[in-house]
Every structure is written in structure tokens, then in C-alpha cells.
CSV table of C-alpha atoms and ligand atoms in Angstrom, one decimal:
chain,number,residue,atom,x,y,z
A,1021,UNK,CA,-4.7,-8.2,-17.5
A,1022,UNK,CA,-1.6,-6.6,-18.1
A,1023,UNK,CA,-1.0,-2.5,-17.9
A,1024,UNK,CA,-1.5,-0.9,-21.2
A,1025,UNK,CA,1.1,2.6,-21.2
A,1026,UNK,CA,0.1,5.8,-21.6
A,1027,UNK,CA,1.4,8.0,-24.5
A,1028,UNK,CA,3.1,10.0,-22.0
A,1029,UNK,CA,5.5,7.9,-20.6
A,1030,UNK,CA,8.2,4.7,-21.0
A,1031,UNK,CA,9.8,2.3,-19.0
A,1032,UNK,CA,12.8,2.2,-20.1
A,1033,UNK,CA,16.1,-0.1,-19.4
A,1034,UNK,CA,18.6,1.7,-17.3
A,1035,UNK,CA,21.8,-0.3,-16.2
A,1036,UNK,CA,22.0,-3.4,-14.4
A,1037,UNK,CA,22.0,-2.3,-10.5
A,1038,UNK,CA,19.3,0.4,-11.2
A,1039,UNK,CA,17.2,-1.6,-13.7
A,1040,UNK,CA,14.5,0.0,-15.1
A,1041,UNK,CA,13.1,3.4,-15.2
A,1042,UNK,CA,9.9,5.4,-16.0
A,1043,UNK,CA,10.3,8.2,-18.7
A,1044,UNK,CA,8.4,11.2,-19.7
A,1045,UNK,CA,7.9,11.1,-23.6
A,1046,UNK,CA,6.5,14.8,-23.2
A,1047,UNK,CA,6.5,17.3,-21.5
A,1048,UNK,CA,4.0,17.4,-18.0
A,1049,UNK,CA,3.3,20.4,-16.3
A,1050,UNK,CA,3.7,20.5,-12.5
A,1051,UNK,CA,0.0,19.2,-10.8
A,1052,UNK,CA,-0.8,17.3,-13.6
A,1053,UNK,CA,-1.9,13.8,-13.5
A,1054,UNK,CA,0.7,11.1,-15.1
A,1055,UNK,CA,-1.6,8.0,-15.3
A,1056,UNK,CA,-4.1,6.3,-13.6
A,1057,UNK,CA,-3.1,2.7,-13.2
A,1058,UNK,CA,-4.9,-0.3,-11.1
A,1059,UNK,CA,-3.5,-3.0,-9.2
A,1060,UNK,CA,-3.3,-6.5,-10.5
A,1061,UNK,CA,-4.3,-7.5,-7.0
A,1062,UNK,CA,-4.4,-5.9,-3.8
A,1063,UNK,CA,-6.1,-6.0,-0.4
A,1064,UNK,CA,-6.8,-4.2,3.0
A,1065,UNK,CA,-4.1,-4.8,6.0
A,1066,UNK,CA,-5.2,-7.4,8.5
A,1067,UNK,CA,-5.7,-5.3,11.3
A,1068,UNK,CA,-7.1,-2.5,9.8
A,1069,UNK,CA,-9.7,-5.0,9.1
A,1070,UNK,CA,-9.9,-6.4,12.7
A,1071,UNK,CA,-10.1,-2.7,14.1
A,1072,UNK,CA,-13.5,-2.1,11.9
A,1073,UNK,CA,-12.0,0.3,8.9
A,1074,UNK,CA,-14.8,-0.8,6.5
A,1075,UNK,CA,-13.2,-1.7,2.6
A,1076,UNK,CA,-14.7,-3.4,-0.1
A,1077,UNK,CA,-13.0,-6.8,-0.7
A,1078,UNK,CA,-11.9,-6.1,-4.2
A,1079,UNK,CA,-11.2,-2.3,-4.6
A,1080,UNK,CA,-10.8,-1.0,-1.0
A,1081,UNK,CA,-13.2,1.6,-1.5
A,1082,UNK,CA,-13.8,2.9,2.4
A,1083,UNK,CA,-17.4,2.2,3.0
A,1084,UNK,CA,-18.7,3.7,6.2
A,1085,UNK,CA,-20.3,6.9,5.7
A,1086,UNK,CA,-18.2,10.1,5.8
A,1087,UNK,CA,-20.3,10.4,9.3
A,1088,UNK,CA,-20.7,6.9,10.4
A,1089,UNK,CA,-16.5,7.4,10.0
A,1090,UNK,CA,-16.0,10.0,11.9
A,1091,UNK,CA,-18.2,9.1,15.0
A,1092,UNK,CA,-16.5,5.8,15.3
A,1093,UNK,CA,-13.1,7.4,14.7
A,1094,UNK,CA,-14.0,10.8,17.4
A,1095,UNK,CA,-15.8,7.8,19.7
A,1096,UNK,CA,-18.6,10.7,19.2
A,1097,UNK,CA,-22.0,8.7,18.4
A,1098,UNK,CA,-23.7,12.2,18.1
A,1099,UNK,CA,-21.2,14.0,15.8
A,1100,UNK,CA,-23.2,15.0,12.9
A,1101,UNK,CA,-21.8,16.6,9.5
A,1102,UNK,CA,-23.6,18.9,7.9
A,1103,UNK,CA,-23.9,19.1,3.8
A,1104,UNK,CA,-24.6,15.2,4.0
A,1105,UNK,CA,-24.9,15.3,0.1
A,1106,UNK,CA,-21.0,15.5,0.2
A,1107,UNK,CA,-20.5,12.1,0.8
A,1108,UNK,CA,-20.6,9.9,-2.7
A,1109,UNK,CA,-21.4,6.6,-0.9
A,1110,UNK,CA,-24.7,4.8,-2.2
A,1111,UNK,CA,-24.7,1.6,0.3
A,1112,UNK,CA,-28.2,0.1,-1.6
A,1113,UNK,CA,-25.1,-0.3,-4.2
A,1114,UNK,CA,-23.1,-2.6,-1.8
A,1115,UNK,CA,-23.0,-6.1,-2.4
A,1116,UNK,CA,-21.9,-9.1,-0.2
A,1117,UNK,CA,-20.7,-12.5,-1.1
A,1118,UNK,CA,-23.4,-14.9,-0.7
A,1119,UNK,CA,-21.5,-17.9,0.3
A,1120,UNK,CA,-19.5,-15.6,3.3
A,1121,UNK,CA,-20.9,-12.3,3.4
A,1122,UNK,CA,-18.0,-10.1,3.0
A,1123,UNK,CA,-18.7,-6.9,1.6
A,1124,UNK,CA,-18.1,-5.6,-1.8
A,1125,UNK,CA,-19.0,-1.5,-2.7
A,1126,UNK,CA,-20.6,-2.7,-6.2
A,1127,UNK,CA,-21.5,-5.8,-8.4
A,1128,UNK,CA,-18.9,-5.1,-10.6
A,1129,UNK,CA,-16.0,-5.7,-7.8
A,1130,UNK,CA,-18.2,-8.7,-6.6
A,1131,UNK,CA,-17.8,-10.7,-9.9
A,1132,UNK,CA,-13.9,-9.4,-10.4
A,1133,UNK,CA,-13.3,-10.9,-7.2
A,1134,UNK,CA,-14.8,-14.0,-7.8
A,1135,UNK,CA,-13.5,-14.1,-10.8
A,1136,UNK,CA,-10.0,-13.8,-10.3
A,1137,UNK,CA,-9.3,-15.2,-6.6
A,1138,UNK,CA,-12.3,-15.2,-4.3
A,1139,UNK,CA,-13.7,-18.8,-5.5
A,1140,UNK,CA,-10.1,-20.3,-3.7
A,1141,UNK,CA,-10.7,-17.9,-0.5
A,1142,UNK,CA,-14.0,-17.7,0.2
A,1143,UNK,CA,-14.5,-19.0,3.5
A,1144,UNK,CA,-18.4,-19.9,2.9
A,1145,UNK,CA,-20.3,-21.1,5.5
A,1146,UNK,CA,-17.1,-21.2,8.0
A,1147,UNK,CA,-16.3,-17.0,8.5
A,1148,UNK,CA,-17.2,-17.2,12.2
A,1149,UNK,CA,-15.5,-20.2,12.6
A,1150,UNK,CA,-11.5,-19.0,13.7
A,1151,UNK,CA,-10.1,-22.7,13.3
A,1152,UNK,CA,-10.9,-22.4,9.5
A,1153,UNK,CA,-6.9,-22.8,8.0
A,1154,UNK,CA,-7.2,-19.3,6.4
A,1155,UNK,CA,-8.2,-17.5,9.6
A,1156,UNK,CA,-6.0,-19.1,11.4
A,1157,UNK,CA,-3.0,-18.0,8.8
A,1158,UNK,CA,-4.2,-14.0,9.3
A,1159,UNK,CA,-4.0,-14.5,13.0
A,1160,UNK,CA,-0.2,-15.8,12.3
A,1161,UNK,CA,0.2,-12.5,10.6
A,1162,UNK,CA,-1.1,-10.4,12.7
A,1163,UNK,CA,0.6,-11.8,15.9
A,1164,UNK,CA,4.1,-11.1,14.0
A,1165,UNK,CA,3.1,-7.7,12.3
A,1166,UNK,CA,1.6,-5.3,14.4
A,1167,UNK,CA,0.6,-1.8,13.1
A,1168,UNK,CA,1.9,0.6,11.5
A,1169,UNK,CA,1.1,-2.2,9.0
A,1170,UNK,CA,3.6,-2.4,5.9
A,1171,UNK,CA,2.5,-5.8,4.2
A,1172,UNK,CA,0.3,-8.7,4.4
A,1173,UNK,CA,0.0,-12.1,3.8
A,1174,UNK,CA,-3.3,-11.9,2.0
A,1175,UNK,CA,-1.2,-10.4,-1.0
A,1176,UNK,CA,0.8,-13.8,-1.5
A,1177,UNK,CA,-2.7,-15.9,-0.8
A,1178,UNK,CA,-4.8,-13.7,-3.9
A,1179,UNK,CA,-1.6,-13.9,-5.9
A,1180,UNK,CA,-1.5,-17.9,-5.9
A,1181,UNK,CA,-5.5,-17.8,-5.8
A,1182,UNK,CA,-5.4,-16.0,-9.2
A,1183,UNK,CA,-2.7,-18.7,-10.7
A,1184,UNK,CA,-5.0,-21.2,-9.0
A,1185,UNK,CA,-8.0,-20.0,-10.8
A,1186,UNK,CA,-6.7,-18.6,-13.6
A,1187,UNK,CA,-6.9,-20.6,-17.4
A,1188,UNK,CA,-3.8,-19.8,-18.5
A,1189,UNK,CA,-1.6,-19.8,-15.1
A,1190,UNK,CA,1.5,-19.5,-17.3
A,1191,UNK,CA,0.5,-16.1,-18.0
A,1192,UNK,CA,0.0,-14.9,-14.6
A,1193,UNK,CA,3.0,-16.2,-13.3
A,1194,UNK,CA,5.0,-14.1,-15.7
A,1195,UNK,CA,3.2,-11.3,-15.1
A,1196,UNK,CA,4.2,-11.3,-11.0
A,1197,UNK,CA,7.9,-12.5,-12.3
A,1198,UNK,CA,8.5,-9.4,-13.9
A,1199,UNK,CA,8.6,-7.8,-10.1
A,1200,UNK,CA,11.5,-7.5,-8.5
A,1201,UNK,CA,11.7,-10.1,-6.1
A,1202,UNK,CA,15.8,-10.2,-5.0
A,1203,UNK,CA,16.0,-11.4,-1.1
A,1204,UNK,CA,18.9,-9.9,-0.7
A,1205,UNK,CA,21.2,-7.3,-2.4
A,1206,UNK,CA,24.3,-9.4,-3.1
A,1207,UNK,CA,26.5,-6.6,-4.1
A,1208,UNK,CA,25.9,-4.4,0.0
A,1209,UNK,CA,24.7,-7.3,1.5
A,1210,UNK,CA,21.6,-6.2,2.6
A,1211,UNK,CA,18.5,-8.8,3.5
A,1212,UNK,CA,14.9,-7.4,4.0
A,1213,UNK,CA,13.4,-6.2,6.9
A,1214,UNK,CA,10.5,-8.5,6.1
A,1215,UNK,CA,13.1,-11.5,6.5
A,1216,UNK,CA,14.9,-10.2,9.6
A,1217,UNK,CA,15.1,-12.0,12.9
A,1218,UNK,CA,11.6,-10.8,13.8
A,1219,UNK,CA,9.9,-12.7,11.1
A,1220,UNK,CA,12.6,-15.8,10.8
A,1221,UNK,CA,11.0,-18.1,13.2
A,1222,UNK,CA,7.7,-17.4,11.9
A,1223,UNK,CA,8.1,-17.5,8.3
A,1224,UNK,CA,8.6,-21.7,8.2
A,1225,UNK,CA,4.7,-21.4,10.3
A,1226,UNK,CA,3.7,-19.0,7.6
A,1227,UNK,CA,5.2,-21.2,4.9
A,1228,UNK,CA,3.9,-24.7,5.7
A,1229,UNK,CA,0.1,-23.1,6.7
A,1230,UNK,CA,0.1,-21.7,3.4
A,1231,UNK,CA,0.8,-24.3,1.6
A,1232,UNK,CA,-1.4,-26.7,3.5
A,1233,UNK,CA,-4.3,-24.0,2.4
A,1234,UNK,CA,-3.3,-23.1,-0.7
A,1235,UNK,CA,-0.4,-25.8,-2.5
A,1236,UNK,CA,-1.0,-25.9,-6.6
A,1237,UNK,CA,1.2,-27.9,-8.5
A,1238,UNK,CA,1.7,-25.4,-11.3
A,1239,UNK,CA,4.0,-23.0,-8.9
A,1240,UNK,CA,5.5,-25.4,-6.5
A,1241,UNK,CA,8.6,-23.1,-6.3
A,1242,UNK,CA,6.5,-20.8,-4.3
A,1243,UNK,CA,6.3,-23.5,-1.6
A,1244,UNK,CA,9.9,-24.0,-0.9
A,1245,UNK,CA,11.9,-21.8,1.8
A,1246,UNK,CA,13.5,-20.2,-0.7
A,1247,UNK,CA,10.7,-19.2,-3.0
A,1248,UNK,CA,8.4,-18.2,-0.4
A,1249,UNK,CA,11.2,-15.7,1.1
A,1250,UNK,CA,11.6,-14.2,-2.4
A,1251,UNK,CA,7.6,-13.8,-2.7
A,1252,UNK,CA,7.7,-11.8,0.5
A,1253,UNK,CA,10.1,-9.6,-0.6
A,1254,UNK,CA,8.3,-9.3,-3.4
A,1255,UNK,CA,5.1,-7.8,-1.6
A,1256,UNK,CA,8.1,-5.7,0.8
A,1257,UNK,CA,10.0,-4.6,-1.8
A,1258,UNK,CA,6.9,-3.5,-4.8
A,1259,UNK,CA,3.9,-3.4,-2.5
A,1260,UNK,CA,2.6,0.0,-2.8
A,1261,UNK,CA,0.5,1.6,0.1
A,1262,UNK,CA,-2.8,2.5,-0.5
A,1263,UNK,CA,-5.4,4.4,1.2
A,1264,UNK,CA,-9.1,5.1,0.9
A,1265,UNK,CA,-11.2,7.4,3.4
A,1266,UNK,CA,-15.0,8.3,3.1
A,1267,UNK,CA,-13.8,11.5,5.6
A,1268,UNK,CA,-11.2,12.8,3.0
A,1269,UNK,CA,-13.8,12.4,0.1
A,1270,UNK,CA,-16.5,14.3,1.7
A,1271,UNK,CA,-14.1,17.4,3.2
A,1272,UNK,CA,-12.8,17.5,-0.5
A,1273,UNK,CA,-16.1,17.6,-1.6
A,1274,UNK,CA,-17.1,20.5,0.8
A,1275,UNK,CA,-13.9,22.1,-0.3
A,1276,UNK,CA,-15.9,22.3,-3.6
A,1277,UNK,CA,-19.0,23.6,-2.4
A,1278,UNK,CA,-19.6,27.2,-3.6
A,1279,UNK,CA,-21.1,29.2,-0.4
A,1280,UNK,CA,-21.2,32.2,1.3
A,1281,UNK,CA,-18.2,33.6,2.7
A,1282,UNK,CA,-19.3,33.5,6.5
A,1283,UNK,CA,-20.7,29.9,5.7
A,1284,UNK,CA,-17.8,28.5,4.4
A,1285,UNK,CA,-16.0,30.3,7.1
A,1286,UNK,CA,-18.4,28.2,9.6
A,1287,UNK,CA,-17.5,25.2,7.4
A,1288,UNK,CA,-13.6,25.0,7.4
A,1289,UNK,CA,-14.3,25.8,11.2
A,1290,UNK,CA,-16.3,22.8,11.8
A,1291,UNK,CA,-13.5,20.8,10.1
A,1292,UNK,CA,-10.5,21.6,11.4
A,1293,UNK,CA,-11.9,20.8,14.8
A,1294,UNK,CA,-12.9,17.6,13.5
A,1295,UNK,CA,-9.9,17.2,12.3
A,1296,UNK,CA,-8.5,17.8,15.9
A,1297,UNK,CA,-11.1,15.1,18.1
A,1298,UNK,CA,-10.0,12.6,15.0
A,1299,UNK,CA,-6.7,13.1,15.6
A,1300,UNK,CA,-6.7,13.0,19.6
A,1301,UNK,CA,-8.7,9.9,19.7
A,1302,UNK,CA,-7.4,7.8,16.8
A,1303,UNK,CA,-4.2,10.0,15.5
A,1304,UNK,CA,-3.0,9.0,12.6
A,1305,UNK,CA,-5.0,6.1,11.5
A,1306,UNK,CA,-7.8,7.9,9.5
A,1307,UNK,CA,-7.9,5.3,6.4
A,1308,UNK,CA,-8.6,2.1,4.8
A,1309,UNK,CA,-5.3,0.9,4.7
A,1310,UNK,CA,-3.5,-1.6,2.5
A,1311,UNK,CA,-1.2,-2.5,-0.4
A,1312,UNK,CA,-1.1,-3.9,-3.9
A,1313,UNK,CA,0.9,-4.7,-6.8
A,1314,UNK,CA,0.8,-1.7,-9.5
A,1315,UNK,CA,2.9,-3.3,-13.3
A,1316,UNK,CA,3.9,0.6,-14.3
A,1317,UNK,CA,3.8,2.2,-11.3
A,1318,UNK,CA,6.5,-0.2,-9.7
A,1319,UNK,CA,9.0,0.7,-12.7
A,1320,UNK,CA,9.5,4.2,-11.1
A,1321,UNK,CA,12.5,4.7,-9.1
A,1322,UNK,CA,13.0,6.3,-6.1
A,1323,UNK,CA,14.2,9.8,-4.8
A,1324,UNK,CA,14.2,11.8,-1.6
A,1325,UNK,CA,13.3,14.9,-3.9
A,1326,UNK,CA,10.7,13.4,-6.5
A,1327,UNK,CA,9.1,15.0,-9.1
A,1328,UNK,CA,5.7,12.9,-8.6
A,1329,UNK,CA,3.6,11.5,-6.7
A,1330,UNK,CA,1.2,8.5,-5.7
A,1331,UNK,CA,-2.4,9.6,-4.7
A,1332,UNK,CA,-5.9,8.0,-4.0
A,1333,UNK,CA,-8.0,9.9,-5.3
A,1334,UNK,CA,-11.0,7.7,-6.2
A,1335,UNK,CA,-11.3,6.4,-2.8
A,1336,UNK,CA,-10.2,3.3,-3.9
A,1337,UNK,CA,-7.2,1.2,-5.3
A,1338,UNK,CA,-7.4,3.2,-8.4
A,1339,UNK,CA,-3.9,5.0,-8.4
A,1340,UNK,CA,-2.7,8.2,-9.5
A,1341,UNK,CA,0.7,9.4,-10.5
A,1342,UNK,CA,0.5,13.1,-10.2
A,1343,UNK,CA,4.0,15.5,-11.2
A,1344,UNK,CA,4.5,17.5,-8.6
A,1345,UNK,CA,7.6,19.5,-10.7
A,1346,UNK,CA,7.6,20.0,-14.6
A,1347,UNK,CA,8.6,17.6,-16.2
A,1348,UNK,CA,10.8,17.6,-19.1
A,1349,UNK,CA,10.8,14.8,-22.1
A,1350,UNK,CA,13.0,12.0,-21.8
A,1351,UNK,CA,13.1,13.4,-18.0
A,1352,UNK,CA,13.1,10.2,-14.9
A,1353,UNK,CA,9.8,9.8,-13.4
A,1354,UNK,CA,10.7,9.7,-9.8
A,1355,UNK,CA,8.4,8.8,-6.6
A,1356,UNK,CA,9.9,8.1,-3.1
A,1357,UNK,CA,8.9,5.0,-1.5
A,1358,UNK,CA,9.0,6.6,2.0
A,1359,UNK,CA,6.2,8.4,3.7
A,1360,UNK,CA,6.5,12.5,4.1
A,1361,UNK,CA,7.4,12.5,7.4
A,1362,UNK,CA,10.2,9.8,6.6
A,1363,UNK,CA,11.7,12.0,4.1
A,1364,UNK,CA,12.1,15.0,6.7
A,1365,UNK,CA,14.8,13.1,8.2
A,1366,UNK,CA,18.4,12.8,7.7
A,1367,UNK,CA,20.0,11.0,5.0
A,1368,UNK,CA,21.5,8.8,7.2
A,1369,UNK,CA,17.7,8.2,8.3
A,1370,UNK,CA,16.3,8.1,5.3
A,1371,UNK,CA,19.1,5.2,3.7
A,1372,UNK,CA,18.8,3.5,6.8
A,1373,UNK,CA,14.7,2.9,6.1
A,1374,UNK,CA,15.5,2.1,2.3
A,1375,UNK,CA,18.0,-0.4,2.8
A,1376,UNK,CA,16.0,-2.4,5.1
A,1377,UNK,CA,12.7,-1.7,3.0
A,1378,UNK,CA,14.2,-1.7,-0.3
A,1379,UNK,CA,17.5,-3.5,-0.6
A,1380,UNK,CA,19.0,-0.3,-2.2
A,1381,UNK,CA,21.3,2.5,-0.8
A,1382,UNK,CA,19.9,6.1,-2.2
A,1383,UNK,CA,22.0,7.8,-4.5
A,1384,UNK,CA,19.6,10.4,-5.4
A,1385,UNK,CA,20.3,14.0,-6.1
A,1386,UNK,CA,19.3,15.2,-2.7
A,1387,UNK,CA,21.1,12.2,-0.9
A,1388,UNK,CA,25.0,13.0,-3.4
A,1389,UNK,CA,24.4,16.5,-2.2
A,1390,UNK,CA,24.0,16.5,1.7
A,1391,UNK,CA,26.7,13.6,1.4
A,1392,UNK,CA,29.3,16.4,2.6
A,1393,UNK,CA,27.2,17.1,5.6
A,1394,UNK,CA,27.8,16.1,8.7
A,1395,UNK,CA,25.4,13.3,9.8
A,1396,UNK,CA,22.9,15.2,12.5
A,1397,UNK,CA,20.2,12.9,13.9
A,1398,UNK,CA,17.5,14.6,15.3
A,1399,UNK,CA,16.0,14.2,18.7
A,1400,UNK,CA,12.8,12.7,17.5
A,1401,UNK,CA,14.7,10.0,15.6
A,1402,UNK,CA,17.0,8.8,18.9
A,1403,UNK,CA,13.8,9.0,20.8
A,1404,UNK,CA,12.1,6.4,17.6
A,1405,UNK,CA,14.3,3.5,19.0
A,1406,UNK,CA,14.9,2.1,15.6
A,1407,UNK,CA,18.6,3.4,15.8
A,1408,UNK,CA,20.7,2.0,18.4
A,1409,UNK,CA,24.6,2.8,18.7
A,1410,UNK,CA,26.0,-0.2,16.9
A,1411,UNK,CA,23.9,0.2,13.5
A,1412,UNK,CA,24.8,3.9,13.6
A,1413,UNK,CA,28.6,3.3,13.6
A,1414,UNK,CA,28.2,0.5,10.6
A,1415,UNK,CA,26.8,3.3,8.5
A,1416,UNK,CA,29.1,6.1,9.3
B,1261,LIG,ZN1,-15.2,-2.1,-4.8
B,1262,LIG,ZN1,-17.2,-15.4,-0.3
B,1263,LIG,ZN1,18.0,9.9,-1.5
């Protein structure tokens, strides 16, 4: 189960408050792909789910057509997309689970669900029944976590489901104990968001329905207060965003279409105004949304100015570390754990979001150098609400 490494790269040991690092061995030109690397568990957010983004249990493959997609996210049932051949789906190769009929994209994820967590979670016979213990835990959730979604508490269930079901649970456990799971930087003082005053009454409700659903007597440490705050910072602090869309698949696969001039003229026409209705009627939620646990991928450290990045390009959970610099040998593999239009903000901004996400204050190149500028925060971030007048004087 565990991540085999690439030739290209190490994790190496870098000092106690940074830990460990990933390391080119070679060199890696700028575009090139790093390594693929799949999770050891991972699953769609809750109310992505609830709002009908259609995933495959196992690998989050999005599984409405590229056109079935975009008529439900334009709330156009006549939109039709041309070049229909550019969307990969094969639904006669979806699967569901017999017992409770959630769907699977192939066989294959079918049996490695079953396998490794889905005999403890199926919900057989009882899916439409909302007092089953397990629904009623995802309706906890998502009553405390709203979108934009950052975590879920199906990511703790799978990962006690595997030890459950697992024949050597010794061997799983280590493997999620070698994740960073610290509740609270000692050294700054810093606890996680996910264990801040809007979770703290809810987390004992969290706590005790999860372990009326789910107890097992090899991990009872997971149970306690204590252990079950340091396996949600766990999923806050290493859970890894992921995101699959059958729209993106079939406008890269159009992309690729060799055609006429005026024809592909006609074509990037058609998109971008697609891309428009999408964007008025659902904005930014165009994917299959979730998060899992990546072994080699979580060694990378973060920077404001990275020289890779993560990508989906599989349409799945399947990830891809991509340089988006040259990289040198013995060079730092660096991602940033913060989305794109994060990083566009300040560095006051930008700390602010990684201390509460990530229990770490950013001493990155780009952060050491705008150190001697004045801290400017931009309209759009007083207008976010997330930085009131008190906080702000703390960090100046
Ligand atoms: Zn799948
Ligand atoms: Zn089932
Ligand atoms: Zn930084």
C-alpha cells in the first residue's frame, strides 16, 4: 500500500521545525511531470455530494457526461455540445454497489472499495433511510461546514474503516502516523482552524457519533478527545484538494481536435460562452470536489512562489506533480497549499490563511522578501470579512 518513489526525487530530513522535504535527484525541466502518486484514501465533500456533482465512490472520477454537466450546471436542459466523441466517459462501464447502490466508474474501484473500507460503510438496505448512524454523522458535518468545503469527516470514517478491515491493522496505522498530525504549534501557539470556536461544541457530537458507528479496539486512541482532535488536524493539515470535471476533460479534448481554422474558431467561440452561463449560474463550483491523503506528495513544503504544481489530470484522484520552473538536482520541491487566488494576496493575507490552515508561519523566499514592505490589504480582502481589526494588530 505504501508509495513507491520515483528515481527523480527524495524526501529528505530537513531540521526539526521544518521536517521533511521533497528533493530533485535530477534535473526537471519546466512543464514536466514530477510523479503521479494516488491517495491512500480519499473521498468527495459532503455537499458536493448533496448538490448532485456525480463521483465515483472510490476514485472521484466526475461521472455525468461532459453535457449532462453542463446543462445542469447552465440550468440549460437544451444545451448541446458538439464533437460528443470528446467526452471519455463509457457509463455501460459504471458499476454500483449491490447492497446500497452507490456508484462506482469501473469494477476495478468497485472491489478496491470493498476491499479496503466499503464492507464497514456500506449502508445496505438503509441509504434512504436518514436515521441510519452514518447519515446522520454527514448531516453533523455538513450543518458545521458549509461550502467552500475544505475537509470532511468521511476521511476519518474510511481511515478507521481500512484499520477495521484491514489484516494487518498495525501496518495501516503506521502508515497514517507518519502524517503530520500536531494540534497545535507549540512553539507560535497557533491551534487549527478546524479546532476553533466554530467547530468546538461540535466536535464532542462528532466524536461520540463516530465512535458509536465506528469504535475498534485496535485504535482506541482515536476515540478519545485528544486523539480525535489530532486526526482532524490531520485531514486539515495533509488533506490535499482534489478535483475531477467531465467539462474540463472534454474542452481539453477539443483543444486537441485538429480542425479547420474557421471551425475551431466557431469552437473556442462556443466555449468561452459556455464558459460564461457556467460561471453566472453556478460560479465557481465546476467540479467534483474533495480531498485525500497523498504519502509523497504531503512531504513537499510549501511556498508562495513554487516551483510545482498539483493537477488532476486523469479526472480522478490520480495526482500529478507537474514543475512549473526548472529544476535543479538536490533543488526543494515546493507546492503552495493555497489556492491561486489566495496567493494574489498580501503576505500578511497569505500567513494569516497558513497559520490557521497549517500551523506554520511562511518563511518562503517570496514572503523574507516583501517582509520590508509595508503591509497593504487590498479592498477585496476587508470586503472578505475574515480580517477584523483586532487579528490585524496581533500580526503587525
Ligand atoms: Zn472510479
Ligand atoms: Zn455499498
Ligand atoms: Zn510565503
Amino acid at each position: 500500500m505504501a508509495a513507491s518513489m520515483p528515481a527523480n526525487v527524495e524526501v529528505q530530513f530537513i531540521n526539526e521545525s521544518k521536517g521533511r522535504g521533497l528533493f530533485a535527484r535530477q534535473e526537471i525541466k519546466e512543464g514536466e511531470a514530477i510523479l503521479d502518486e494516488k491517495p491512500l484514501v480519499s473521498t468527495q465533500f459532503l455537499w458536493n455530494e448533496l448538490y448532485k456533482y456525480t463521483a465515483c465512490e472510490y476514485c472521484l472520477r466526475s461521472l455525468e457526461t461532459a453535457e449532462a454537466m453542463a446543462r445542469r450546471l447552465t440550468n440549460n436542459p437544451a444545451l448541446s455540445l458538439p464533437h460528443p466523441e470528446c467526452c471519455a466517459l463509457d457509463p455501460s462501464e459504471f458499476v454500483v454497489c449491490p447492497q446500497c447502490q452507490v456508484l462506482y466508474c469501473s469494477e476495478e474501484c468497485r472491489k478496491a472499495s470493498w476491499d479496503r473500507y466499503h464492507q464497514i460503510l456500506c449502508l445496505g438496505s438503509s441509504h434512504h433511510d436518514s436515521d441510519h448512524p452514518l447519515l446522520r454523522l454527514q448531516e453533523i458535518w455538513r450543518n458545521i461546514h458549509y461550502p467552500p468545503e475544505t475537509a470532511s469527516i468521511m476521511l476519518i470514517c474510511k481511515m478507521i474503516a481500512m484499520v477495521k478491515q484491514a489484516e494487518d491493522p498495525g501496518h495501516v496505522i503506521t502508515i497514517f502516523n507518519k502524517f503530520v498530525n500536531n494540534t497545535v504549534n507549540e512553539e507560535e501557539q497557533i491551534a487549527h482552524k478546524l479546532l476553533g470556536d466554530q467547530f468546538k461544541c461540535q466536535l464532542e457530537l462528532l466524536r461520540s457519533t463516530t465512535a458509536e458507528i465506528l469504535f475498534d479496539e485496535s485504535i482506541p486512541q482515536w476515540f478519545t478527545p485528544e486523539g480525535f482532535q489530532s486526526l482532524f488536524a490531520l485531514i486539515g493539515t495533509n488533506g490535499q484538494g482534489i478535483g475531477s470535471c467531465s467539462i474540463s476533460v472534454w474542452v481539453k479534448n477539443c483543444e486537441d481536435l485538429e480542425l479547420p481554422e474557421d471551425k475551431k474558431t466557431e469552437l473556442d467561440d462556443f466555449i468561452d460562452q459556455m464558459y460564461e452561463e457556467l460561471e453566472k449560474e453556478s460560479g465557481s463550483f465546476l467540479n467534483c470536489e474533495g480531498s485525500g491523503l497523498y504519502e509523497l506528495t504531503s512531504s513537499c513544503n510549501h511556498s508562495c512562489d513554487p516551483n510545482a504544481g498539483i493537477t488532476f489530470p486523469h479526472n480522478n484522484h490520480v495526482l500529478t506533480l507537474v514543475a512549473l520552473k526548472p529544476i535543479q538536482p538536490e533543488e526543494e520541491i515546493y507546492i503552495s497549499y493555497i489556492s491561486e487566488c489566495e496567493m494574489s494576496r498580501s503576505r500578511h493575507s497569505r500567513q494569516k490563511i497558513l497559520r490557521e490552515n497549517y500551523l506554520f508561519t511562511c518563511r518562503c523566499r517570496k514572503c523574507d522578501f516583501e517582509a520590508d514592505e509595508p503591509d497593504v490589504t487590498s479592498e477585496e480582502e476587508m470586503d472578505s470579512g475574515d480580517e477584523d481589526g483586532s487579528e490585524k494588530m496581533d500580526n503587525l
